[in-house]
mmCIF file of C-alpha atoms in Angstrom:
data_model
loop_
_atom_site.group_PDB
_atom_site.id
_atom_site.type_symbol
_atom_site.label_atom_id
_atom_site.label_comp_id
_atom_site.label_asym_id
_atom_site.label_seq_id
_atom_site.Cartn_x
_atom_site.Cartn_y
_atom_site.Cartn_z
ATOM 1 C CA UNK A 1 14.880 -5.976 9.390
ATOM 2 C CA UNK A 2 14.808 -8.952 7.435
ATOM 3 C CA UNK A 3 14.075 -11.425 10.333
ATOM 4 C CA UNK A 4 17.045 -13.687 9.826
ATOM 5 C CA UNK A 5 19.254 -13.263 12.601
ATOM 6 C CA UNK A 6 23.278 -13.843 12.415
ATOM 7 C CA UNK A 7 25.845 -13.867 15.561
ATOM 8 C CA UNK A 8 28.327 -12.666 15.838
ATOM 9 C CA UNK A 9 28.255 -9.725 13.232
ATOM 10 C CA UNK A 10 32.468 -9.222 13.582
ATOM 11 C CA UNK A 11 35.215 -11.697 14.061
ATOM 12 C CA UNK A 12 38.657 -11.468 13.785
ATOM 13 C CA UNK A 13 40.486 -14.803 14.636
ATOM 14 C CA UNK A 14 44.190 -15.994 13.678
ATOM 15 C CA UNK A 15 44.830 -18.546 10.844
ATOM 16 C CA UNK A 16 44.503 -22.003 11.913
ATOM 17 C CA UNK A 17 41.487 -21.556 14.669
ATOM 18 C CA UNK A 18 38.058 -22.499 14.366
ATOM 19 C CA UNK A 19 34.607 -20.302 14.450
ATOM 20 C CA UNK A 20 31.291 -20.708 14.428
ATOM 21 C CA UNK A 21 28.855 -18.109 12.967
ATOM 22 C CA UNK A 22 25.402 -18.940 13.996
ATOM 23 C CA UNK A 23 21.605 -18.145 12.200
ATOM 24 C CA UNK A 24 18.080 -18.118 13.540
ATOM 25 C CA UNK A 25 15.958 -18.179 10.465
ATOM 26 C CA UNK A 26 12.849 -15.884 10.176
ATOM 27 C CA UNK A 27 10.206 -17.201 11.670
ATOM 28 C CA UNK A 28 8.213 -19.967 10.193
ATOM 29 C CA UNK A 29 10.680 -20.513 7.582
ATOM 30 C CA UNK A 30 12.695 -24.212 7.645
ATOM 31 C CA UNK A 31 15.051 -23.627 4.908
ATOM 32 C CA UNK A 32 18.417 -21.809 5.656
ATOM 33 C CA UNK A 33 21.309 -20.856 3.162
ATOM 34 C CA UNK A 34 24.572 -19.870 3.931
ATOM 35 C CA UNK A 35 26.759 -17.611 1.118
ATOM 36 C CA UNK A 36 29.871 -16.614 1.265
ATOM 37 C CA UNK A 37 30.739 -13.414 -0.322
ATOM 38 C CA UNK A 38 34.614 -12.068 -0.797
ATOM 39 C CA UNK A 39 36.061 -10.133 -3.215
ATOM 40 C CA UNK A 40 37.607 -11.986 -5.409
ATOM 41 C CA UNK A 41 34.923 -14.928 -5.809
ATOM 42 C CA UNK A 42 31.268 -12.773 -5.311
ATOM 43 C CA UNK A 43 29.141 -14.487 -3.696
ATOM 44 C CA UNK A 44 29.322 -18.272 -3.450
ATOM 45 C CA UNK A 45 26.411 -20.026 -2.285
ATOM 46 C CA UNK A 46 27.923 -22.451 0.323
ATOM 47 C CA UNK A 47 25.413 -25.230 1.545
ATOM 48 C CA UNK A 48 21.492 -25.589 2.099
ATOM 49 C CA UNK A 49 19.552 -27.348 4.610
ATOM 50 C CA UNK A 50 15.956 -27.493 5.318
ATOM 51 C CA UNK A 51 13.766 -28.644 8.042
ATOM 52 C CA UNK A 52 17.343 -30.048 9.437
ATOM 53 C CA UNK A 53 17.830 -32.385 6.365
ATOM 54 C CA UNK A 54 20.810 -31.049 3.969
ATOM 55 C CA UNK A 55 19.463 -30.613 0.813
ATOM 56 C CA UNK A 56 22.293 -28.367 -1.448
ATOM 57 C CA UNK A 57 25.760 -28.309 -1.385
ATOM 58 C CA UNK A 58 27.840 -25.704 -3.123
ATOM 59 C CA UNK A 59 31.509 -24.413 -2.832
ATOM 60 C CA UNK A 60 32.196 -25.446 0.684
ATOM 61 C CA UNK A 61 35.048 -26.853 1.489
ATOM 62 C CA UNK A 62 35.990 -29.633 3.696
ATOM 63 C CA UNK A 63 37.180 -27.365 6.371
ATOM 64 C CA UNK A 64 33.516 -26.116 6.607
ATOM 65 C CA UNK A 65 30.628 -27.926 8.326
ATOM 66 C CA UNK A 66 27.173 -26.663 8.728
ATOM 67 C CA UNK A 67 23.680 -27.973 10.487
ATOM 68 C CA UNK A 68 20.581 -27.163 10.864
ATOM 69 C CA UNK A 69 18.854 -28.071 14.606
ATOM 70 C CA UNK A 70 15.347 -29.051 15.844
ATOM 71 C CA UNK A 71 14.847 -25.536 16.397
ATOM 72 C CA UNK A 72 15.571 -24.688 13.093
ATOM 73 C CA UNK A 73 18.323 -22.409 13.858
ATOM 74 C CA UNK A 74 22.035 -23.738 11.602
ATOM 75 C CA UNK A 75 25.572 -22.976 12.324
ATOM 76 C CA UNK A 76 28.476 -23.030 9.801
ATOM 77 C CA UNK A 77 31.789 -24.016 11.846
ATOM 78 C CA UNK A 78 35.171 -23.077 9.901
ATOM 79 C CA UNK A 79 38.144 -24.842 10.777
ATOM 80 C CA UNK A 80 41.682 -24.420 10.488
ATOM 81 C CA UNK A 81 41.347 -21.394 8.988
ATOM 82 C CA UNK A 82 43.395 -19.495 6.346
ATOM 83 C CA UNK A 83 43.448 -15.603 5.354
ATOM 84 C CA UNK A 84 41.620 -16.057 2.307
ATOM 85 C CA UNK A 85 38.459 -17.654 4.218
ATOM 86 C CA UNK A 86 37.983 -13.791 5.309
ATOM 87 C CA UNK A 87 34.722 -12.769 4.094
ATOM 88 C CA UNK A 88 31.189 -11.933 4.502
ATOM 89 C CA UNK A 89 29.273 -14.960 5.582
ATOM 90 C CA UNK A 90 25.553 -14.534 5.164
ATOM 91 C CA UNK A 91 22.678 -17.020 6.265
ATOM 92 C CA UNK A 92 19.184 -16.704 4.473
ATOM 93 C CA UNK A 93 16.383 -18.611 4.827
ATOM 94 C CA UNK A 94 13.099 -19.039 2.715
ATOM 95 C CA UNK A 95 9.806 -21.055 3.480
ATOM 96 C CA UNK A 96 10.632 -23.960 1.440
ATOM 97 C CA UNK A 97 8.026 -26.401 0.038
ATOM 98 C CA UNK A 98 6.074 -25.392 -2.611
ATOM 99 C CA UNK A 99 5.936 -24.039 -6.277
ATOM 100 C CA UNK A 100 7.981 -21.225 -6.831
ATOM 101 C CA UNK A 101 4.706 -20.099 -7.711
ATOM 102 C CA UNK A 102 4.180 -18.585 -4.085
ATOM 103 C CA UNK A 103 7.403 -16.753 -4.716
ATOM 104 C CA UNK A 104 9.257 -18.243 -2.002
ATOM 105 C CA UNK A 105 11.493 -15.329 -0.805
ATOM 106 C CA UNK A 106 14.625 -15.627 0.208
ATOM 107 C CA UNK A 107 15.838 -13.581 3.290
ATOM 108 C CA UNK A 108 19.312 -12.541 4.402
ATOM 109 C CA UNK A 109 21.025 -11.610 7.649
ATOM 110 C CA UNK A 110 23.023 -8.901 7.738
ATOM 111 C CA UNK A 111 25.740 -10.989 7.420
ATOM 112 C CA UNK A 112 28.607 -12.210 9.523
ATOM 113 C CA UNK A 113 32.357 -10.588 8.688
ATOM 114 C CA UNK A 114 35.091 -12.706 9.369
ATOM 115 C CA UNK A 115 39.022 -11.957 9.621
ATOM 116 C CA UNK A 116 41.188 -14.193 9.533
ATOM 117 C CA UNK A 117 44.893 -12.754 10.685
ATOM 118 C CA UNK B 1 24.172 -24.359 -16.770
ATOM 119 C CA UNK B 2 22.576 -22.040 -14.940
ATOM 120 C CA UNK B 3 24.233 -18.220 -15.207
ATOM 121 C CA UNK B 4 23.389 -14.636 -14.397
ATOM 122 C CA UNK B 5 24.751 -11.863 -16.207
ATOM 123 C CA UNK B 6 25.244 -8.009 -15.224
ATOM 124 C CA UNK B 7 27.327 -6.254 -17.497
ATOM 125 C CA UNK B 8 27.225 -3.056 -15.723
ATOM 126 C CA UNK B 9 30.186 -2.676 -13.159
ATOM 127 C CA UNK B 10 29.155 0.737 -12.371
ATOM 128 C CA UNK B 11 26.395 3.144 -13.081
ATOM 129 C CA UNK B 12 25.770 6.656 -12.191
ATOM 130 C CA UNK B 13 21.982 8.481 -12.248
ATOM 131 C CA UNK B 14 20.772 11.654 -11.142
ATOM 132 C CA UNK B 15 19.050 12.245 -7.825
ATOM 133 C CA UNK B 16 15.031 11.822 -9.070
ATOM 134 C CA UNK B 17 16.046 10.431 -12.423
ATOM 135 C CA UNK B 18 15.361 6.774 -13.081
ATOM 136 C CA UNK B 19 17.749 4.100 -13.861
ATOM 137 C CA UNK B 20 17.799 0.675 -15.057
ATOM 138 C CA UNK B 21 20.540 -1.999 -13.963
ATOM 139 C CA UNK B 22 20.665 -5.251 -16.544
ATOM 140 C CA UNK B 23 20.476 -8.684 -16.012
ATOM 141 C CA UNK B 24 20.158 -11.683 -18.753
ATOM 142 C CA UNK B 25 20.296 -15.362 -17.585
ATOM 143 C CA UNK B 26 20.499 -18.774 -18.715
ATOM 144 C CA UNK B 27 18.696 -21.728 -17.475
ATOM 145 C CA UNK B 28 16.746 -24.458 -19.280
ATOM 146 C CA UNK B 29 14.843 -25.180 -16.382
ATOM 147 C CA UNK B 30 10.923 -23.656 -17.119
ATOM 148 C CA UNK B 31 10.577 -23.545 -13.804
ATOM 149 C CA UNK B 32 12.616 -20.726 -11.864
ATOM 150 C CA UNK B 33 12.758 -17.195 -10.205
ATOM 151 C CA UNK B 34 14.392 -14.138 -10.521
ATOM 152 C CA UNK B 35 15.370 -11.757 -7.608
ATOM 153 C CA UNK B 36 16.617 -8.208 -6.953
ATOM 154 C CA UNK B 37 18.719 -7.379 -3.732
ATOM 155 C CA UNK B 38 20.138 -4.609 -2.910
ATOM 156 C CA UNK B 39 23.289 -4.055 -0.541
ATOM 157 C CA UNK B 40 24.970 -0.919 0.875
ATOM 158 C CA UNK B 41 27.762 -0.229 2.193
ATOM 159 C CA UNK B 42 27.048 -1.182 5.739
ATOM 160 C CA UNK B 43 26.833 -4.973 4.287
ATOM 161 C CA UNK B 44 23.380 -6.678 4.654
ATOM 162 C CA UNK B 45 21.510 -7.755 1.686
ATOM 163 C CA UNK B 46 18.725 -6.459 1.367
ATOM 164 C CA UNK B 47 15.181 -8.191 -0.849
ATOM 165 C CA UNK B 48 13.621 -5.722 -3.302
ATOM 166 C CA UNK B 49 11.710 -7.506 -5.560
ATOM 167 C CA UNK B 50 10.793 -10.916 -7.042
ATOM 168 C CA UNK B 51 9.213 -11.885 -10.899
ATOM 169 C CA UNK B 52 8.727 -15.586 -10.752
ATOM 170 C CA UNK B 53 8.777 -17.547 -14.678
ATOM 171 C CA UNK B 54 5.102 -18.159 -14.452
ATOM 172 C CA UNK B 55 4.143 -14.565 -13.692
ATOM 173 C CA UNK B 56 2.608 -12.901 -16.203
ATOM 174 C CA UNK B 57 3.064 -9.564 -14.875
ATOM 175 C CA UNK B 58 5.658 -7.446 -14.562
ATOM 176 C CA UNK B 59 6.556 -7.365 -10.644
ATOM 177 C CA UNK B 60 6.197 -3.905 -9.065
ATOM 178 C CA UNK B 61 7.577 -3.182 -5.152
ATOM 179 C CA UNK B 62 7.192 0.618 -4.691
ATOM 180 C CA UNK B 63 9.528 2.538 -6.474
ATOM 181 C CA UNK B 64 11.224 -0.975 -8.132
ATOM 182 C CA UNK B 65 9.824 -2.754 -11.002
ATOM 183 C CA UNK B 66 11.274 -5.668 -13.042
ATOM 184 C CA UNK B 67 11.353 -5.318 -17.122
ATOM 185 C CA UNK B 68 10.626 -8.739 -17.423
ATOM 186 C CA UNK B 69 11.358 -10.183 -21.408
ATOM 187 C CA UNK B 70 11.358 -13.832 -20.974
ATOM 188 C CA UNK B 71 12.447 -14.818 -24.449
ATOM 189 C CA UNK B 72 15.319 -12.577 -24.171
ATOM 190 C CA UNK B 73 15.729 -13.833 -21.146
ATOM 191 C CA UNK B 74 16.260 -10.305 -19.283
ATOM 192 C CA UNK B 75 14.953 -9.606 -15.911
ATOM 193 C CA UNK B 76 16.099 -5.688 -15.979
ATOM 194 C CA UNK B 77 15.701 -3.718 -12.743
ATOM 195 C CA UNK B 78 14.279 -0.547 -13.156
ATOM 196 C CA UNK B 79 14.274 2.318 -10.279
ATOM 197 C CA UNK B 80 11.926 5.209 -10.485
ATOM 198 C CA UNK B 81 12.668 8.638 -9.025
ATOM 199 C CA UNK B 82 16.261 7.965 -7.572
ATOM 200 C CA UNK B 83 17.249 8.609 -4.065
ATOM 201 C CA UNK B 84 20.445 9.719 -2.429
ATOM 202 C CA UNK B 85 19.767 6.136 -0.374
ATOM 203 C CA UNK B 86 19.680 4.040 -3.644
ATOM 204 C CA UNK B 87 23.286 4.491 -3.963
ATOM 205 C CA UNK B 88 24.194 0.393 -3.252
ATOM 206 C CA UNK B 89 26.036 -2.478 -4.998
ATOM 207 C CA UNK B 90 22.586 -4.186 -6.757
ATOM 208 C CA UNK B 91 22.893 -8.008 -7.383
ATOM 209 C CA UNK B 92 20.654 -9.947 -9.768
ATOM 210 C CA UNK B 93 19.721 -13.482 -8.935
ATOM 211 C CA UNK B 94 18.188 -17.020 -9.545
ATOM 212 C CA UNK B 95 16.454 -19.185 -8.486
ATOM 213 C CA UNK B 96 15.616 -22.563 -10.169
ATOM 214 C CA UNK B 97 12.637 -24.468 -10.081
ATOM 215 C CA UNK B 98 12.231 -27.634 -7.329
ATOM 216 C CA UNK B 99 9.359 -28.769 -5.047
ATOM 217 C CA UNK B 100 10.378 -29.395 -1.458
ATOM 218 C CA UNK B 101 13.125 -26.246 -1.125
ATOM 219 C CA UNK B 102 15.120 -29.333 -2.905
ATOM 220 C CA UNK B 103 16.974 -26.822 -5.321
ATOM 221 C CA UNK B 104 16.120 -23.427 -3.775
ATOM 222 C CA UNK B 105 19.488 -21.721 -4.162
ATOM 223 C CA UNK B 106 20.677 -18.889 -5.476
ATOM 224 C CA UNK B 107 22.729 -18.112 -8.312
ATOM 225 C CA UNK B 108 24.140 -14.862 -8.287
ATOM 226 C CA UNK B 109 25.546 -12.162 -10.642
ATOM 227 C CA UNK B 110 29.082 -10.269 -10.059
ATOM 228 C CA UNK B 111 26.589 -6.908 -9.031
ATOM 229 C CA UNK B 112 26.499 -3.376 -10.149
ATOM 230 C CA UNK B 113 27.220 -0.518 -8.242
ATOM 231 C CA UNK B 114 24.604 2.814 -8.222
ATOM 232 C CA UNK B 115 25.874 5.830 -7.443
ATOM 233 C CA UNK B 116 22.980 8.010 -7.070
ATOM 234 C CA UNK B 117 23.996 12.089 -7.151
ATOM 235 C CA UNK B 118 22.273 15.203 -6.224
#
């Protein structure tokens, strides 16, 4: 058990409806991550926030929004969705801060797998 | 730009035999870390082990260890004593440097898959 925490673990939905997968980092930890992994792209690191702040942005589209709350916990909300959003959608999260020095591991969930039909 | 490579789709390795699964990079950043994870069938993604640019040793978890050759820029995963278990798609990462989780992602390779058989 890796700590990081993702709801709901299955989804199936129909194309044009929204989700929203949900994280609760590991404990102590203010940075979260979410990926998306399918397989024709691997896995695509999507956006980045820590301590609520976003700090990366990758290969998410516009339909996708993410945050990160007080209580640390983020949610990635997918909109209008289309078949090939179905994937694996993992949140991580790491410490943050410091020199990579202290190593700085980064933790997944197990993942949340989305269908879009 | 940053890039991982593993250049082995697939491997197969005999039940207590040990294996090693590539990875070279590219970064010009001197500051940066490389990761092992590990994911079965059932999904999650699962740490193994970590060898950070600074470290001067070769990082050790158990039955993983890291072949380390930073001016060949390889981090190569080696697994001692295979297990049935082991069998799992194995992805290679990196990290690059940044103080303040400013540039924390991870970049990752396209995986290789262990079959592990008895």
């Amino acid at each position: 058990d890796s700590g990081v925490t993702q709801t709901p673990k299955h989804l199936i939905t129909a194309t044009g409806q929204r989700v929203t997968l949900r994280c609760s980092p590991r404990s102590g930890d203010l940075s979260v991550y979410w990926y998306q992994q399918s397989l024709d792209q691997g896995l695509q690191f999507l956006i980045q926030y820590y301590n609520g702040e976003e700090r990366a942005k990758g290969n998410i589209l516009e339909r996708f929004s993410a945050q990160q709350f007080p209580d640390l916990h983020s949610e990635l909300n997918l909109s209008s969705l289309e078949l090939g959003d179905s994937a694996l959608y993992f949140c991580a999260s790491s410490v943050g801060g410091p020199p990579l020095r202290s190593g700085n591991t980064i933790y997944f969930g197990e993942g949340s797998w989305l269908t879009v039909v | 730009a940053q890039k991982i490579t593993q250049t082995q789709p697939g491997m197969f390795v005999q039940e207590k035999e040990a294996v090693t699964l590539d990875c070279t990079y590219d970064t010009s950043d001197p500051s940066y870390g490389l990761f092992w994870y590990k994911q079965p069938s059932s999904g999650e993604m699962i740490f193994l082990i970590y060898q950070g640019s600074y470290d001067q040793q070769n990082a050790t978890e158990g039955r993983y260890s890291l072949n380390f050759q930073k001016a060949r820029k390889s981090a190569n995963l080696v697994i001692s004593a295979s297990q049935l278990g082991d069998s799992a798609m194995y992805f290679c990462a990196m990290r690059e440097g940044g103080y303040g989780g400013a540039t924390n992602k991870l970049i990752f390779g396209t995986g290789t898959l262990l079959a592990v058989q008895p």
